[in-house]
PDB file of C-alpha atoms in Angstrom:
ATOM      1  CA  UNK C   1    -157.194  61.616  17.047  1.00 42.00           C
ATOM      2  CA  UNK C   2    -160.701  62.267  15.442  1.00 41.00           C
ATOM      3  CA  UNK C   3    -160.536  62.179  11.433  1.00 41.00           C
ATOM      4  CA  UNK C   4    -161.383  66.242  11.549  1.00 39.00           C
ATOM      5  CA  UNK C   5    -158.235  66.714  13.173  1.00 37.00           C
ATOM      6  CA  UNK C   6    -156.078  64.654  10.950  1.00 34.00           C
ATOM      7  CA  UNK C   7    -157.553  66.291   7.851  1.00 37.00           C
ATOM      8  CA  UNK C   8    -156.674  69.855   9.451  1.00 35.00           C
ATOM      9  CA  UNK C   9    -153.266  68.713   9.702  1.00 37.00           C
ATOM     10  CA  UNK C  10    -152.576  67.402   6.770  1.00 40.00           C
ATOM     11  CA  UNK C  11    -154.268  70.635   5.132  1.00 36.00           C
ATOM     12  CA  UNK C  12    -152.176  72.869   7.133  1.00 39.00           C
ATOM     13  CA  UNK C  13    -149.396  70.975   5.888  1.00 43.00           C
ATOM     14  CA  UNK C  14    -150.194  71.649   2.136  1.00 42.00           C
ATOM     15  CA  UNK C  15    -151.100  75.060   2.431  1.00 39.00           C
ATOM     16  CA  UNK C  16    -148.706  75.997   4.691  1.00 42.00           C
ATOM     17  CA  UNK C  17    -145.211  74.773   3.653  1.00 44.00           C
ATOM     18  CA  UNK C  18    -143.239  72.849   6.855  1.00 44.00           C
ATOM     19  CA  UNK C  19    -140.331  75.626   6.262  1.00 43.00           C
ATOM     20  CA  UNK C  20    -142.413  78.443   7.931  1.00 44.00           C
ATOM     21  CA  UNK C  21    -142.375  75.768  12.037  1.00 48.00           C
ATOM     22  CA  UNK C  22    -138.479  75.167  10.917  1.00 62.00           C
ATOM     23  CA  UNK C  23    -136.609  77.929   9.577  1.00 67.00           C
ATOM     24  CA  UNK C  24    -134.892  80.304  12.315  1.00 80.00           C
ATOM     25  CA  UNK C  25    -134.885  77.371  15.216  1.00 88.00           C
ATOM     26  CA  UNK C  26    -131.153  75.748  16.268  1.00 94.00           C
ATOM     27  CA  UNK C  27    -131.093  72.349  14.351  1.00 95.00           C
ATOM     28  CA  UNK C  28    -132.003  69.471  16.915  1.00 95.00           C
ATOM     29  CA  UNK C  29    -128.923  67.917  18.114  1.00 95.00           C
ATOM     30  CA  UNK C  30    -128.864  63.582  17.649  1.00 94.00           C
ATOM     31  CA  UNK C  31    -126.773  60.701  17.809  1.00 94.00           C
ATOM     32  CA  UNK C  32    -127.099  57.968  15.220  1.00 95.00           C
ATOM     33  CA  UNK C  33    -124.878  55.107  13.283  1.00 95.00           C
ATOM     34  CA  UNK C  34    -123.185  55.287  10.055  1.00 96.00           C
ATOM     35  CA  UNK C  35    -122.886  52.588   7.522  1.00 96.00           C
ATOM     36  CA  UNK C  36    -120.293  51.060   9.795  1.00 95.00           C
ATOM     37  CA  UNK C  37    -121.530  51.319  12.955  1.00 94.00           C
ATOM     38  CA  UNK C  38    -119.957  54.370  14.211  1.00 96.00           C
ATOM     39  CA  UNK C  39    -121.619  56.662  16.086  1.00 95.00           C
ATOM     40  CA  UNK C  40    -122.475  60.482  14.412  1.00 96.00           C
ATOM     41  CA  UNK C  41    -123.493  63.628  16.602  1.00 96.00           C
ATOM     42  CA  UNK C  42    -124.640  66.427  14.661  1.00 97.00           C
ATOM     43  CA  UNK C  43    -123.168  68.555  16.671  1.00 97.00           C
ATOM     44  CA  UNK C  44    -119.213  67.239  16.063  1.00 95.00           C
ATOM     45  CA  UNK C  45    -120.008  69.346  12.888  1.00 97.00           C
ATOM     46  CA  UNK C  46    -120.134  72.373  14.668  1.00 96.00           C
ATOM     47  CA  UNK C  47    -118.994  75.604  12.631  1.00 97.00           C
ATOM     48  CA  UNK C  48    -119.627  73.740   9.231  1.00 98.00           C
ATOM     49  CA  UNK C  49    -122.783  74.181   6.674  1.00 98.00           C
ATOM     50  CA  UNK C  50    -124.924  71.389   6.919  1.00 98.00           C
ATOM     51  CA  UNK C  51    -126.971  69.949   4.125  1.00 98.00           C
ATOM     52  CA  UNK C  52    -129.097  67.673   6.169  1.00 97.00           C
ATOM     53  CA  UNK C  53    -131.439  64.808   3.629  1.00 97.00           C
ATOM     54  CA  UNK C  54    -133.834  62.462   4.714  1.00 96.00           C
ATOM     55  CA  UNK C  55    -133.856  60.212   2.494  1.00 96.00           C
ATOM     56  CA  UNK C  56    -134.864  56.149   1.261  1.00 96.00           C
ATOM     57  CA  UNK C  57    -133.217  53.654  -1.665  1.00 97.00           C
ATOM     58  CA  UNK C  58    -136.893  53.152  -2.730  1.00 96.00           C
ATOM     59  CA  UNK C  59    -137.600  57.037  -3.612  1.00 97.00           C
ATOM     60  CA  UNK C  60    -137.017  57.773  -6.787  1.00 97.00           C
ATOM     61  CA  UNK C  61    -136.472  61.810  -6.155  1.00 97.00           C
ATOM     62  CA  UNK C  62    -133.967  60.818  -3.572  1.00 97.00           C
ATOM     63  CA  UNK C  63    -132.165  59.264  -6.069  1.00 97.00           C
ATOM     64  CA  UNK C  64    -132.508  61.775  -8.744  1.00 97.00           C
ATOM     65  CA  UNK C  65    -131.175  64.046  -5.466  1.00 97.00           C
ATOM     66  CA  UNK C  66    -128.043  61.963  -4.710  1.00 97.00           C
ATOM     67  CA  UNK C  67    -125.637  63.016  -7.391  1.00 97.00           C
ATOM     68  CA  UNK C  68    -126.260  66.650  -6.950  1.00 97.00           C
ATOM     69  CA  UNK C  69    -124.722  66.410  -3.004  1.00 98.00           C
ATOM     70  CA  UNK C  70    -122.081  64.102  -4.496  1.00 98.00           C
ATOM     71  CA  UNK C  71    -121.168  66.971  -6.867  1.00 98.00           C
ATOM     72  CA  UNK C  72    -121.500  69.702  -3.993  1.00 98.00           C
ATOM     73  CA  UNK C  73    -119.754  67.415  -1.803  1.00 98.00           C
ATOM     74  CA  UNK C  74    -116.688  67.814  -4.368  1.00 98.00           C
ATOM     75  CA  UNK C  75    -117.107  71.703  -4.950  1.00 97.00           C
ATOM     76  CA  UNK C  76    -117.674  72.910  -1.733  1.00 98.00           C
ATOM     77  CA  UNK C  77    -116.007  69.970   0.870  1.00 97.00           C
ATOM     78  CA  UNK C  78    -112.657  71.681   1.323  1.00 97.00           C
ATOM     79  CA  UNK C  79    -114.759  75.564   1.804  1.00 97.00           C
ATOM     80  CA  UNK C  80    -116.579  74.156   4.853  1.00 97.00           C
ATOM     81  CA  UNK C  81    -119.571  71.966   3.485  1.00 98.00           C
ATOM     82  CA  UNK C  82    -121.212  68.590   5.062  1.00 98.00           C
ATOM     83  CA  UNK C  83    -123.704  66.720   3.333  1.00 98.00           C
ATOM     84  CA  UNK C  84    -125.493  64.184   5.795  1.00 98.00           C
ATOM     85  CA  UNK C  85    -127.955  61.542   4.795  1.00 97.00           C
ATOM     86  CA  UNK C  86    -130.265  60.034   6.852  1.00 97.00           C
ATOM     87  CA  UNK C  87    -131.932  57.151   4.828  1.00 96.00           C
ATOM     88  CA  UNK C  88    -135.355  55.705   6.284  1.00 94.00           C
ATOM     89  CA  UNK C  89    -135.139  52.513   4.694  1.00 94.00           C
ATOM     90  CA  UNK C  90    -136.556  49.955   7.283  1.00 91.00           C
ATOM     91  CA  UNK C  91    -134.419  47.404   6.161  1.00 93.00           C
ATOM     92  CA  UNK C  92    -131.302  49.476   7.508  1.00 93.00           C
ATOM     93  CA  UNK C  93    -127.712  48.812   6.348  1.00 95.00           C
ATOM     94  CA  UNK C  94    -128.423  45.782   4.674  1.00 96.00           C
ATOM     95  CA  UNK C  95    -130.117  47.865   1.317  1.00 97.00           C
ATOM     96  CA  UNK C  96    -128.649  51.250   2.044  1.00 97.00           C
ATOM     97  CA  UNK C  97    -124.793  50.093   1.653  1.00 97.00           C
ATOM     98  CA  UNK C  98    -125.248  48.644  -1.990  1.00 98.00           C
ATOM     99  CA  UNK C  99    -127.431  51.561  -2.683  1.00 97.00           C
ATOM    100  CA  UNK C 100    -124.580  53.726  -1.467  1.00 97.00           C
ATOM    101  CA  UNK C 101    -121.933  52.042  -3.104  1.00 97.00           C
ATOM    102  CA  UNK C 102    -123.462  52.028  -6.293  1.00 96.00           C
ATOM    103  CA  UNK C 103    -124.030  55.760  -6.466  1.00 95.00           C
ATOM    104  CA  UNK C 104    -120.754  56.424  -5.267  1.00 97.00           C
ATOM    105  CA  UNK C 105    -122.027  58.313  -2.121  1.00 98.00           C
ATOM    106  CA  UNK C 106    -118.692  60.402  -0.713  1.00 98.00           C
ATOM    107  CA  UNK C 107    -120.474  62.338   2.371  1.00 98.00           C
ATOM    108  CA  UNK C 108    -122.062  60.725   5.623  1.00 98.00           C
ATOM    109  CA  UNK C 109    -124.877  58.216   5.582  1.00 98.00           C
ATOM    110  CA  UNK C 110    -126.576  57.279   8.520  1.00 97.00           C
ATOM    111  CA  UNK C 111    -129.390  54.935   9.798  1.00 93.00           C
ATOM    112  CA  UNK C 112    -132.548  56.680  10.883  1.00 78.00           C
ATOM    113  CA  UNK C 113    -134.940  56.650  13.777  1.00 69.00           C
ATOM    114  CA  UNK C 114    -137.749  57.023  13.259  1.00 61.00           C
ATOM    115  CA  UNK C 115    -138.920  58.854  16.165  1.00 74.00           C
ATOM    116  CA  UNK C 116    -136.489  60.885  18.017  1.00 82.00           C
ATOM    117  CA  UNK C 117    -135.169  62.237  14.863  1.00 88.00           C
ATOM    118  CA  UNK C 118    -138.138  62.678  12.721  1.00 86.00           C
ATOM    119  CA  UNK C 119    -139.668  64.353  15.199  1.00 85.00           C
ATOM    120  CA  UNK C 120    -137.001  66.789  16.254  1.00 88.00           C
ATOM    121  CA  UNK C 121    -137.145  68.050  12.830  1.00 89.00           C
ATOM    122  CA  UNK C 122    -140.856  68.386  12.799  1.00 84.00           C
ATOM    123  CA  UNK C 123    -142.070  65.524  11.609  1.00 80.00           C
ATOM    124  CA  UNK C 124    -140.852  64.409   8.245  1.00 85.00           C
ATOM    125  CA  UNK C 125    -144.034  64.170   5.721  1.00 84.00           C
ATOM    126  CA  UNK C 126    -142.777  63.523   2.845  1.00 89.00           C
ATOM    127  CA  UNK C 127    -139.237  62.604   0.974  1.00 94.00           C
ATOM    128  CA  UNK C 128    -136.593  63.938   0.218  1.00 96.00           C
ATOM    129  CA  UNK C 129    -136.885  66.710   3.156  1.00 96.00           C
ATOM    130  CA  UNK C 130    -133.898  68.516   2.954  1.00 97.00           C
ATOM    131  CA  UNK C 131    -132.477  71.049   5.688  1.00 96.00           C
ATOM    132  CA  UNK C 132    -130.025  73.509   5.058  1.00 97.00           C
ATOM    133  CA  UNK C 133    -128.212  74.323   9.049  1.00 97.00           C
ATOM    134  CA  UNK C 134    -125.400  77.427   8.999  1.00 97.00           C
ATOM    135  CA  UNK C 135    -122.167  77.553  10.705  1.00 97.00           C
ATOM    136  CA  UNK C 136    -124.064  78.968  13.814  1.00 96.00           C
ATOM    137  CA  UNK C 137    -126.245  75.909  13.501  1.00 96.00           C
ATOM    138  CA  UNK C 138    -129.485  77.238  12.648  1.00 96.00           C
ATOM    139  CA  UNK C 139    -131.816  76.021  10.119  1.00 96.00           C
ATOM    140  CA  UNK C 140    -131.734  78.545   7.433  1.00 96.00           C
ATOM    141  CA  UNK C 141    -134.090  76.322   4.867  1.00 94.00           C
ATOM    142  CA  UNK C 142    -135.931  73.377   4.387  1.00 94.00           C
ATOM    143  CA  UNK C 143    -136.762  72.077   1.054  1.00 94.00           C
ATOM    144  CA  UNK C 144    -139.638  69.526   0.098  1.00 94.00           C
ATOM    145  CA  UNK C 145    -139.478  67.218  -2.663  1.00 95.00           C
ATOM    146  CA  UNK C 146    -137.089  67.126  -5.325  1.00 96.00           C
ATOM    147  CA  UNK C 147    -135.160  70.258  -5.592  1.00 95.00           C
ATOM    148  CA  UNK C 148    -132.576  71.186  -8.845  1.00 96.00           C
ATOM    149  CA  UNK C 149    -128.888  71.287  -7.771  1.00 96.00           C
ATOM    150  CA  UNK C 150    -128.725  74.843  -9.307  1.00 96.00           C
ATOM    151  CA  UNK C 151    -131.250  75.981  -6.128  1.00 96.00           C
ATOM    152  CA  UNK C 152    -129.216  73.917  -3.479  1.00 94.00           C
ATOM    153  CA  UNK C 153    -125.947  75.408  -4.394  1.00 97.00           C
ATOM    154  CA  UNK C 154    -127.308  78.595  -4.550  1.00 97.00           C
ATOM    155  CA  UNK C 155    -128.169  78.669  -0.906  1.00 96.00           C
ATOM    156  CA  UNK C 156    -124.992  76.989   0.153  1.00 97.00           C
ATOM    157  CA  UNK C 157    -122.998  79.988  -1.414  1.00 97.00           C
ATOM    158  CA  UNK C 158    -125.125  82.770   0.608  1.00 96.00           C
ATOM    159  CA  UNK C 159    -123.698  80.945   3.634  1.00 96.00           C
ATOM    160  CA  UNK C 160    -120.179  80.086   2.575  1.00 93.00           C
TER     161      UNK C 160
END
C-alpha cells in the first residue's frame, strides 16, 4: 500500500471517529477460548447487553478500565448484563490469568485473534476499544480510549 494511502487512513481514522463504520451493524459473530480453554460464541449470549473490551495487561487505560466492568458486572449481572474481554496480549494465558486474578476479574476473558476478530469489528486501532451490542445484538456504541464508568453505565441503562 503506497505511504499516501496509509496516511489517508490513518487521517480518516482521527477525524472521523471508528463509531460512525460500527454503530447500527449486527455485532460479528466468533468463537474463541477462555482462560480455561473453553470455547465462547458470542452469540450463546443472545438476548443479553453486551459490553464487548479489547483489551491487553500491558495498557495502562485497560487497567484503569477493569474495575469499572467489575463494578457493572455486580450492579447490572442479575438485570441482563455481560461484560466480555478480549485481551491481545501475545503471550496468551500465560500473563492474562495472573493479570486476571489479581484484579479480581468476575465476567468472561478470552484469548484474541488477531485477525478474524479484529477485523470483524473493523479493525481495532487503538486500546481499550470498547463495544456496547443490545439485546437484539446490534452495536449501539463504540468507545475509544479510556472512558469514565459514569459514561459506560449510562449507556447500559438506556438499554436495560
Amino acid at each position: 500500500m503506497k505511504k499516501s494511502m496509509v496516511f489517508v487512513l490513518i487521517l480518516l481514522g482521527i477525524l472521523f471517529p471508528l463509531n460512525i463504520f460500527s454503530e447500527g451493524r449486527k455485532a460479528p459473530d466468533f468463537t474463541l477460548t477462555d482462560l480455561e480453554g473453553k470455547t465462547f460464541k458470542l452469540s450463546d449470549l443472545a438476548g443479553k447487553i453486551v459490553v464487548l473490551d479489547f483489551w491487553a495487561t500491558w495498557c495502562p487505560p485497560c487497567q484503569d478500565e477493569i474495575p469499572h466492568f467489575v463494578e457493572l458486572k455486580n450492579q447490572y449481572g442479575s438485570k441482563g448484563l455481560e461484560i466480555v474481554g478480549i485481551a491481545l496480549d501475545r503471550q496468551g494465558v500465560r500473563v492474562v490469568k495472573p493479570f486476571v486474578e489479581r484484579f479480581k476479574v468476575n465476567y468472561t476473558i478470552l484469548i484474541g485473534d488477531y485477525d478474524q476478530v479484529i477485523n470483524d469489528y473493523g479493525g481495532v486501532v487503538g486500546i481499550p476499544t470498547t463495544f456496547l451490542i443490545n439485546r437484539e445484538g446490534h452495536i449501539v456504541k463504540q468507545f475509544v480510549g479510556y472512558i469514565e464508568k459514569e459514561e459506560f453505565e449510562e449507556e447500559v441503562k438506556k438499554l436495560l
